[in-house]
Tab-separated table of C-alpha atoms and ligand atoms in Angstrom:
chain	number	residue	atom	x	y	z
A	30	MET	CA	222.919	-160.459	130.834
A	31	ARG	CA	222.980	-157.725	128.217
A	32	PHE	CA	222.890	-154.139	129.428
A	33	SER	CA	220.277	-152.002	127.727
A	34	PRO	CA	220.497	-148.264	128.304
A	35	PRO	CA	217.401	-146.390	129.508
A	36	PRO	CA	215.178	-145.369	126.594
A	37	HIS	CA	215.396	-141.690	125.663
A	38	PRO	CA	212.203	-139.859	126.730
A	39	GLU	CA	211.499	-138.901	123.108
A	40	THR	CA	210.733	-142.579	122.469
A	41	TRP	CA	207.974	-142.695	125.087
A	42	LEU	CA	206.812	-139.116	125.833
A	43	ARG	CA	205.141	-137.667	122.767
A	44	PRO	CA	203.809	-134.194	121.996
A	45	LEU	CA	200.490	-134.955	120.269
A	46	PRO	CA	197.942	-132.364	119.130
A	47	ARG	CA	195.850	-133.007	122.256
A	48	GLY	CA	198.754	-132.742	124.660
A	49	LEU	CA	201.817	-134.586	125.932
A	50	TYR	CA	201.176	-138.326	125.759
A	51	VAL	CA	202.977	-140.854	127.948
A	52	GLU	CA	202.782	-143.820	125.614
A	53	PRO	CA	203.605	-146.777	127.881
A	54	GLY	CA	201.376	-145.348	130.617
A	55	GLY	CA	198.476	-144.658	128.257
A	56	PHE	CA	197.817	-141.200	129.687
A	57	PHE	CA	198.038	-137.542	128.693
A	58	ILE	CA	199.260	-134.591	130.732
A	59	ASP	CA	196.889	-131.563	130.665
A	60	PRO	CA	195.114	-132.712	127.486
A	61	HIS	CA	192.203	-131.073	125.764
A	62	GLY	CA	189.305	-132.775	124.071
A	63	GLY	CA	188.602	-135.325	126.799
A	64	ALA	CA	191.058	-138.200	127.351
A	65	ASP	CA	190.503	-141.652	128.845
A	66	ARG	CA	193.268	-140.965	131.311
A	67	ALA	CA	194.789	-137.623	132.296
A	68	VAL	CA	197.290	-136.256	134.776
A	69	ILE	CA	196.489	-132.593	135.508
A	70	THR	CA	199.210	-130.212	136.687
A	71	HIS	CA	196.919	-127.458	138.060
A	72	GLY	CA	193.458	-125.954	138.000
A	73	HIS	CA	193.804	-123.116	135.442
A	74	GLY	CA	191.385	-123.555	132.565
A	75	ASP	CA	194.042	-124.061	129.895
A	76	HIS	CA	195.457	-127.054	131.806
A	77	ALA	CA	192.444	-128.533	133.633
A	78	ARG	CA	189.967	-129.134	130.846
A	79	PRO	CA	186.657	-130.949	131.139
A	80	GLY	CA	185.590	-134.395	129.984
A	81	HIS	CA	188.323	-136.822	131.007
A	82	GLY	CA	187.564	-140.366	132.145
A	83	HIS	CA	190.185	-140.800	134.852
A	84	VAL	CA	191.983	-137.828	136.395
A	85	LEU	CA	195.084	-137.966	138.584
A	86	ALA	CA	196.037	-134.718	140.362
A	87	THR	CA	196.659	-133.275	143.811
A	88	LYS	CA	193.605	-133.124	146.074
A	89	GLU	CA	193.661	-129.327	145.841
A	90	THR	CA	193.608	-129.412	142.031
A	91	LEU	CA	190.783	-131.962	142.069
A	92	ALA	CA	188.779	-129.691	144.386
A	93	ILE	CA	189.394	-126.721	142.072
A	94	MET	CA	188.295	-128.808	139.066
A	95	ARG	CA	185.090	-129.873	140.835
A	96	ALA	CA	184.341	-126.269	141.768
A	97	ARG	CA	184.919	-124.976	138.250
A	98	LEU	CA	183.922	-127.836	135.987
A	99	GLY	CA	181.250	-129.633	138.024
A	100	GLU	CA	180.270	-132.843	136.235
A	101	GLY	CA	183.018	-132.322	133.657
A	102	SER	CA	185.762	-132.624	136.256
A	103	GLY	CA	186.446	-136.305	135.524
A	104	ALA	CA	184.429	-139.493	135.917
A	105	VAL	CA	187.020	-141.033	138.246
A	106	GLN	CA	189.318	-138.839	140.330
A	107	GLN	CA	192.493	-140.025	141.995
A	108	ALA	CA	194.369	-137.788	144.408
A	109	ALA	CA	198.135	-137.973	144.836
A	110	ALA	CA	200.092	-136.228	147.586
A	111	TYR	CA	203.256	-134.328	146.692
A	112	GLY	CA	206.108	-136.800	146.581
A	113	GLU	CA	203.890	-139.897	146.479
A	114	ARG	CA	204.918	-142.253	143.665
A	115	ILE	CA	202.064	-143.900	141.803
A	116	GLU	CA	202.483	-146.599	139.155
A	117	VAL	CA	200.375	-146.151	136.036
A	118	ASN	CA	200.807	-149.112	133.682
A	119	GLY	CA	204.445	-149.439	134.707
A	120	VAL	CA	205.255	-145.724	134.527
A	121	GLY	CA	206.172	-144.087	137.848
A	122	VAL	CA	204.246	-140.835	138.333
A	123	THR	CA	205.216	-138.448	141.162
A	124	LEU	CA	203.675	-135.002	141.636
A	125	LEU	CA	206.033	-132.336	142.980
A	126	PRO	CA	205.288	-128.728	144.016
A	127	ALA	CA	205.429	-126.202	141.154
A	128	GLY	CA	204.894	-123.018	143.209
A	129	HIS	CA	202.369	-121.663	140.680
A	130	VAL	CA	198.937	-121.786	142.431
A	131	LEU	CA	197.320	-123.897	145.174
A	132	GLY	CA	197.734	-127.586	144.282
A	133	SER	CA	199.998	-126.937	141.283
A	134	ALA	CA	202.374	-129.765	140.466
A	135	GLN	CA	205.215	-130.801	138.240
A	136	VAL	CA	204.920	-134.365	136.989
A	137	LEU	CA	207.995	-136.579	137.401
A	138	LEU	CA	207.758	-139.538	135.002
A	139	GLU	CA	210.011	-142.573	135.381
A	140	TRP	CA	210.121	-145.390	132.887
A	141	ARG	CA	212.791	-148.081	132.636
A	142	GLY	CA	215.413	-145.891	134.281
A	143	SER	CA	214.602	-142.849	132.160
A	144	ARG	CA	213.285	-139.692	133.876
A	145	ALA	CA	211.381	-136.714	132.514
A	146	VAL	CA	209.810	-133.823	134.420
A	147	VAL	CA	206.825	-131.962	132.970
A	148	SER	CA	206.746	-128.765	134.996
A	149	GLY	CA	203.385	-127.325	133.919
A	150	ASP	CA	203.264	-123.625	134.857
A	151	TYR	CA	205.651	-122.628	137.627
A	152	LYS	CA	207.467	-119.842	139.402
A	153	ARG	CA	210.430	-119.786	141.770
A	154	ARG	CA	209.790	-116.857	144.094
A	155	PRO	CA	208.040	-117.504	147.425
A	156	ASP	CA	204.231	-117.519	147.420
A	157	PRO	CA	202.454	-117.637	150.805
A	158	THR	CA	199.559	-119.591	149.249
A	159	CYS	CA	201.414	-122.659	147.928
A	160	PRO	CA	204.571	-124.683	148.594
A	161	PRO	CA	207.702	-123.738	146.602
A	162	PHE	CA	208.856	-125.333	143.338
A	163	GLU	CA	211.043	-128.345	143.991
A	164	PRO	CA	213.786	-128.917	141.408
A	165	VAL	CA	214.552	-132.564	140.642
A	166	ALA	CA	217.231	-133.980	138.400
A	167	CYS	CA	215.987	-135.548	135.171
A	168	ASP	CA	216.991	-136.534	131.636
A	169	VAL	CA	214.499	-134.199	129.993
A	170	PHE	CA	212.965	-131.114	131.604
A	171	VAL	CA	209.767	-129.879	129.964
A	172	THR	CA	209.185	-126.189	130.632
A	173	GLU	CA	206.863	-123.337	129.746
A	174	ALA	CA	208.316	-120.019	128.569
A	175	THR	CA	205.471	-117.516	129.028
A	176	PHE	CA	207.983	-114.824	129.990
A	177	GLY	CA	210.925	-116.378	128.149
A	178	LEU	CA	212.637	-113.191	127.009
A	179	PRO	CA	215.466	-111.374	128.838
A	180	VAL	CA	213.301	-108.236	128.945
A	181	PHE	CA	210.975	-109.964	131.426
A	182	ARG	CA	212.413	-109.597	134.911
A	183	HIS	CA	209.680	-109.347	137.507
A	184	PRO	CA	210.367	-106.902	140.350
A	185	SER	CA	209.886	-107.956	143.990
A	186	ASP	CA	206.280	-108.681	145.036
A	187	ALA	CA	206.729	-106.729	148.255
A	188	GLY	CA	207.846	-103.697	146.256
A	189	GLU	CA	204.770	-103.865	144.016
A	190	ILE	CA	202.468	-104.141	147.059
A	191	ALA	CA	204.284	-101.191	148.645
A	192	ARG	CA	203.529	-99.126	145.494
A	193	LEU	CA	199.827	-99.958	145.880
A	194	LEU	CA	199.776	-99.051	149.580
A	195	HIS	CA	201.707	-95.864	148.865
A	196	SER	CA	199.054	-94.863	146.335
A	197	VAL	CA	196.290	-95.648	148.865
A	198	ALA	CA	198.011	-93.381	151.389
A	199	LEU	CA	198.456	-90.672	148.769
A	200	PHE	CA	194.784	-90.683	147.678
A	201	PRO	CA	192.764	-91.429	150.821
A	202	GLU	CA	189.474	-90.355	149.190
A	203	ARG	CA	189.783	-92.706	146.225
A	204	THR	CA	189.038	-96.425	145.921
A	205	HIS	CA	191.783	-98.679	144.575
A	206	VAL	CA	190.414	-101.384	142.284
A	207	VAL	CA	192.879	-104.168	141.554
A	208	GLY	CA	192.325	-106.641	138.714
A	209	VAL	CA	193.363	-110.190	139.652
A	210	TYR	CA	192.731	-113.642	138.166
A	211	ALA	CA	190.286	-115.614	140.267
A	212	LEU	CA	192.566	-118.628	140.806
A	213	GLY	CA	195.929	-117.916	142.367
A	214	LYS	CA	196.656	-114.243	141.764
A	215	CYS	CA	193.678	-113.108	143.855
A	216	GLN	CA	194.620	-115.121	146.937
A	217	ARG	CA	198.328	-114.388	146.586
A	218	LEU	CA	197.663	-110.651	146.357
A	219	ILE	CA	195.507	-110.769	149.497
A	220	ALA	CA	198.169	-112.756	151.364
A	221	LEU	CA	200.850	-110.260	150.263
A	222	LEU	CA	198.670	-107.358	151.428
A	223	ARG	CA	198.248	-109.034	154.812
A	224	ALA	CA	202.002	-109.630	155.056
A	225	ALA	CA	202.523	-105.922	154.353
A	226	GLY	CA	200.289	-105.059	157.316
A	227	TRP	CA	196.988	-104.267	155.534
A	228	ASP	CA	194.475	-105.490	158.125
A	229	ARG	CA	191.342	-103.721	156.882
A	230	PRO	CA	188.655	-105.711	155.042
A	231	VAL	CA	189.338	-106.382	151.364
A	232	TRP	CA	186.238	-105.782	149.237
A	233	MET	CA	185.463	-108.471	146.696
A	234	HIS	CA	183.758	-108.824	143.335
A	235	GLY	CA	181.369	-111.798	143.410
A	236	ALA	CA	183.334	-113.725	140.743
A	237	LEU	CA	186.294	-114.095	143.131
A	238	THR	CA	184.658	-115.435	146.270
A	239	ALA	CA	184.313	-119.137	145.412
A	240	MET	CA	188.066	-119.638	144.922
A	241	CYS	CA	188.858	-117.662	148.087
A	242	ASP	CA	186.512	-119.946	150.041
A	243	LEU	CA	188.213	-122.964	148.510
A	244	TYR	CA	191.688	-121.696	149.465
A	245	ARG	CA	190.470	-121.116	153.010
A	246	SER	CA	189.100	-124.646	153.175
A	247	PHE	CA	192.710	-125.773	152.635
A	248	GLY	CA	193.945	-123.615	155.509
A	249	ILE	CA	195.182	-120.544	153.607
A	250	GLU	CA	194.582	-117.433	155.756
A	251	LEU	CA	193.157	-114.462	153.868
A	252	GLY	CA	191.805	-112.256	156.640
A	253	GLU	CA	188.506	-110.435	156.372
A	254	LEU	CA	186.972	-110.437	152.884
A	255	ARG	CA	183.664	-108.693	152.281
A	256	PRO	CA	181.318	-108.576	149.295
A	257	LEU	CA	181.475	-105.213	147.569
A	258	PRO	CA	177.708	-104.517	147.671
A	259	GLN	CA	177.945	-104.330	151.485
A	260	ALA	CA	180.420	-101.455	151.393
A	261	SER	CA	179.328	-97.955	152.359
A	262	LYS	CA	180.725	-94.946	150.541
A	263	ALA	CA	182.779	-94.028	153.588
A	264	GLU	CA	184.326	-97.498	153.723
A	265	LEU	CA	185.219	-97.394	150.048
A	266	ALA	CA	187.184	-94.164	150.400
A	267	GLY	CA	190.744	-95.356	150.892
A	268	GLY	CA	189.599	-98.955	150.477
A	269	ILE	CA	190.944	-101.770	148.315
A	270	VAL	CA	188.568	-103.655	146.003
A	271	LEU	CA	189.527	-106.764	144.015
A	272	GLY	CA	187.811	-107.704	140.785
A	273	PRO	CA	188.462	-109.907	137.751
A	274	PRO	CA	190.601	-108.181	135.100
A	275	GLY	CA	187.627	-107.932	132.747
A	276	ALA	CA	185.644	-105.864	135.249
A	277	ILE	CA	188.117	-103.281	136.491
A	278	ALA	CA	187.646	-100.779	133.698
A	279	ASP	CA	183.952	-101.317	132.979
A	280	ARG	CA	180.666	-100.069	134.417
A	281	TRP	CA	181.157	-102.134	137.568
A	282	SER	CA	184.189	-100.141	138.700
A	283	ARG	CA	182.886	-96.787	137.488
A	284	ARG	CA	180.267	-96.931	140.254
A	285	LEU	CA	183.089	-96.637	142.782
A	286	PRO	CA	184.189	-93.248	144.097
A	287	ASP	CA	186.928	-91.888	141.824
A	288	PRO	CA	188.603	-95.298	141.349
A	289	VAL	CA	192.331	-95.835	140.812
A	290	VAL	CA	192.508	-98.802	138.441
A	291	ALA	CA	195.324	-101.291	139.070
A	292	LEU	CA	196.053	-104.682	137.514
A	293	ALA	CA	198.369	-107.403	138.850
A	294	SER	CA	199.938	-109.288	135.952
A	295	GLY	CA	203.364	-110.114	134.569
A	296	TRP	CA	202.246	-108.353	131.390
A	297	MET	CA	202.096	-105.040	133.204
A	298	ARG	CA	205.794	-104.815	132.362
A	299	VAL	CA	204.574	-103.907	128.871
A	300	LYS	CA	203.414	-100.295	129.172
A	301	GLN	CA	201.215	-100.455	126.101
A	302	ARG	CA	199.171	-103.285	127.630
A	303	ALA	CA	198.539	-101.267	130.775
A	304	LYS	CA	197.600	-98.196	128.772
A	305	SER	CA	195.211	-99.982	126.437
A	306	ARG	CA	193.368	-101.411	129.440
A	307	GLY	CA	193.007	-98.103	131.179
A	308	VAL	CA	195.288	-99.197	134.017
A	309	GLU	CA	196.635	-96.327	136.051
A	310	LEU	CA	198.667	-98.430	138.470
A	311	PRO	CA	200.247	-101.440	136.724
A	312	MET	CA	201.533	-104.026	139.218
A	313	VAL	CA	204.067	-106.516	137.846
A	314	ILE	CA	203.121	-109.581	139.887
A	315	SER	CA	203.189	-112.882	138.034
A	316	ASP	CA	202.604	-116.533	138.838
A	317	HIS	CA	204.945	-117.496	135.983
A	318	ALA	CA	208.721	-117.687	136.081
A	319	ASP	CA	210.514	-114.672	134.624
A	320	TRP	CA	213.651	-114.952	132.467
A	321	ASP	CA	216.020	-115.353	135.426
A	322	GLU	CA	213.787	-117.928	137.091
A	323	LEU	CA	213.534	-119.918	133.837
A	324	THR	CA	217.277	-119.905	133.209
A	325	ASP	CA	218.169	-120.575	136.886
A	326	THR	CA	215.812	-123.538	136.832
A	327	LEU	CA	217.647	-125.075	133.872
A	328	GLY	CA	220.739	-125.075	136.078
A	329	ASP	CA	218.911	-126.435	139.121
A	330	VAL	CA	217.389	-129.444	137.370
A	331	ALA	CA	220.672	-130.086	135.541
A	332	ALA	CA	218.913	-131.863	132.684
A	333	PRO	CA	221.009	-132.489	129.577
A	334	GLU	CA	217.935	-131.745	127.485
A	335	VAL	CA	215.031	-129.294	127.702
A	336	TRP	CA	211.737	-129.140	125.796
A	337	VAL	CA	209.856	-125.855	125.718
A	338	THR	CA	206.088	-126.282	125.459
A	339	HIS	CA	204.720	-122.784	124.874
A	340	GLY	CA	205.415	-119.084	125.251
A	341	ARG	CA	208.515	-117.285	123.925
A	342	GLU	CA	210.246	-120.521	123.049
A	343	GLU	CA	213.008	-119.404	120.688
A	344	ALA	CA	214.954	-117.285	123.167
A	345	LEU	CA	214.976	-119.987	125.832
A	346	VAL	CA	215.942	-122.676	123.297
A	347	HIS	CA	218.777	-120.445	122.094
A	348	HIS	CA	219.920	-119.736	125.660
A	349	ALA	CA	219.909	-123.449	126.549
A	350	THR	CA	221.855	-124.350	123.409
A	351	LEU	CA	224.565	-121.806	124.288
A	352	ARG	CA	224.885	-123.534	127.684
A	353	GLY	CA	225.385	-126.906	126.000
A	354	ILE	CA	221.886	-128.131	126.819
A	355	ARG	CA	220.076	-129.885	123.982
A	356	ALA	CA	216.846	-127.949	123.458
A	357	ARG	CA	213.745	-128.118	121.317
A	358	ALA	CA	210.543	-126.092	121.000
A	359	LEU	CA	207.387	-128.197	121.070
A	360	SER	CA	205.183	-125.261	120.005
A	361	MET	CA	202.190	-126.794	121.740
A	362	VAL	CA	198.918	-125.024	121.143
A	363	GLY	CA	196.022	-124.397	123.486
A	364	PHE	CA	197.930	-122.829	126.354
A	365	GLU	CA	197.189	-119.240	127.210
A	366	ASP	CA	199.700	-116.733	128.411
A	367	GLU	CA	198.968	-115.385	131.822
A	368	GLY	CA	196.176	-113.110	130.707
A	369	GLY	CA	197.179	-113.797	127.120
A	370	ASN	CA	193.601	-113.344	126.001
A	371	GLU	CA	193.183	-110.247	128.067
A	372	ASP	CA	192.993	-107.999	125.046
A	373	ALA	CA	189.746	-109.593	123.968
A	374	PRO	CA	186.873	-107.545	125.326
A	375	GLY	CA	184.971	-109.171	128.141
A	376	GLU	CA	187.549	-111.877	128.700
A	377	ALA	CA	189.176	-111.899	132.032
A	378	GLY	CA	191.857	-114.529	131.951
A	379	PRO	CA	192.660	-118.116	131.071
A	380	GLY	CA	189.659	-120.316	131.519
A	381	GLU	CA	187.563	-118.171	133.764
A	382	PRO	CA	184.101	-119.294	132.689
A	383	ALA	CA	182.224	-117.145	135.202
A	384	GLU	CA	184.139	-114.090	134.080
A	385	ARG	CA	183.833	-114.819	130.390
A	386	SER	CA	180.119	-115.353	130.379
A	387	GLY	CA	179.428	-111.790	131.394
A	388	ARG	CA	177.739	-112.842	134.627
A	389	LEU	CA	179.586	-110.142	136.482
A	390	SER	CA	178.160	-108.921	139.708
B	11	ZN	ZN1	198.545	-121.717	135.147
């Protein structure tokens, strides 16, 4: 019998304009434009797009897609548990925790002894609202690089929450309004507040409640959340209000008593971004890996080759090459930075249809 070596992933995993295509399996990962068959890594709008025929994802991601996309969430939906291997036309597909948002997954692909991992969006620090990223060995590791520059080193979450609570203590007459993305950041921020001992109600903008309800339906504890219109003036003094990033500096927040405007985003590291958005209290809390998390992960997965899908690709490719890892930038389009479109007026974050449409309440 003749030995044939496993085929290199570049012969069967192809970056096409619509997304990464697994040729022998006949499916895309996070495609746009509507595909016959799609594997979806997580529910953010730049990854979970409408109009696919068959969708494979975690049950949490499928629930998020149904809540956000309705009829467009996929004609046929197939749920996979973390770690469950599913054969798709001879390709082994296993979803593994990515630590990004509820339901987020890396996709391990196995074909004829060759292994590739498409990580989607991920982070490595603990998040009380989703299971941690699980590194697995592979021949090719496909990674994002949203914060792929050495200047991006996110501080500790607990420290950023402590800064918020310190400001609340310092200005007991003012309302703190914190901008958060509806999926992931919002629930993580609430959970971090609870862990820091904040047991008062958290006041909510209407655009954030549906995802909080969905998280709770999967057993994530968020404590008491109340709709903002129910708040009295006395309750708002020294209170914490959460709203979508697009709302924190507009008419909606100006109704609040002497608001302190905060925003939780990895981009708050860039002072100019905070300033241009009228943010008084920038909080550097990100659901994406920072430079150290990205480079540590390359070591953890021990792949001899890495492909960088989007973000600041050049620096990570250069770093990998210096470590003797073969690296290439895929320069895939259609993925937003975390809040990458936040400079556009009225836009709140990646794929937040309710927030983009101006139906703010
Ligand atoms: Zn994402």
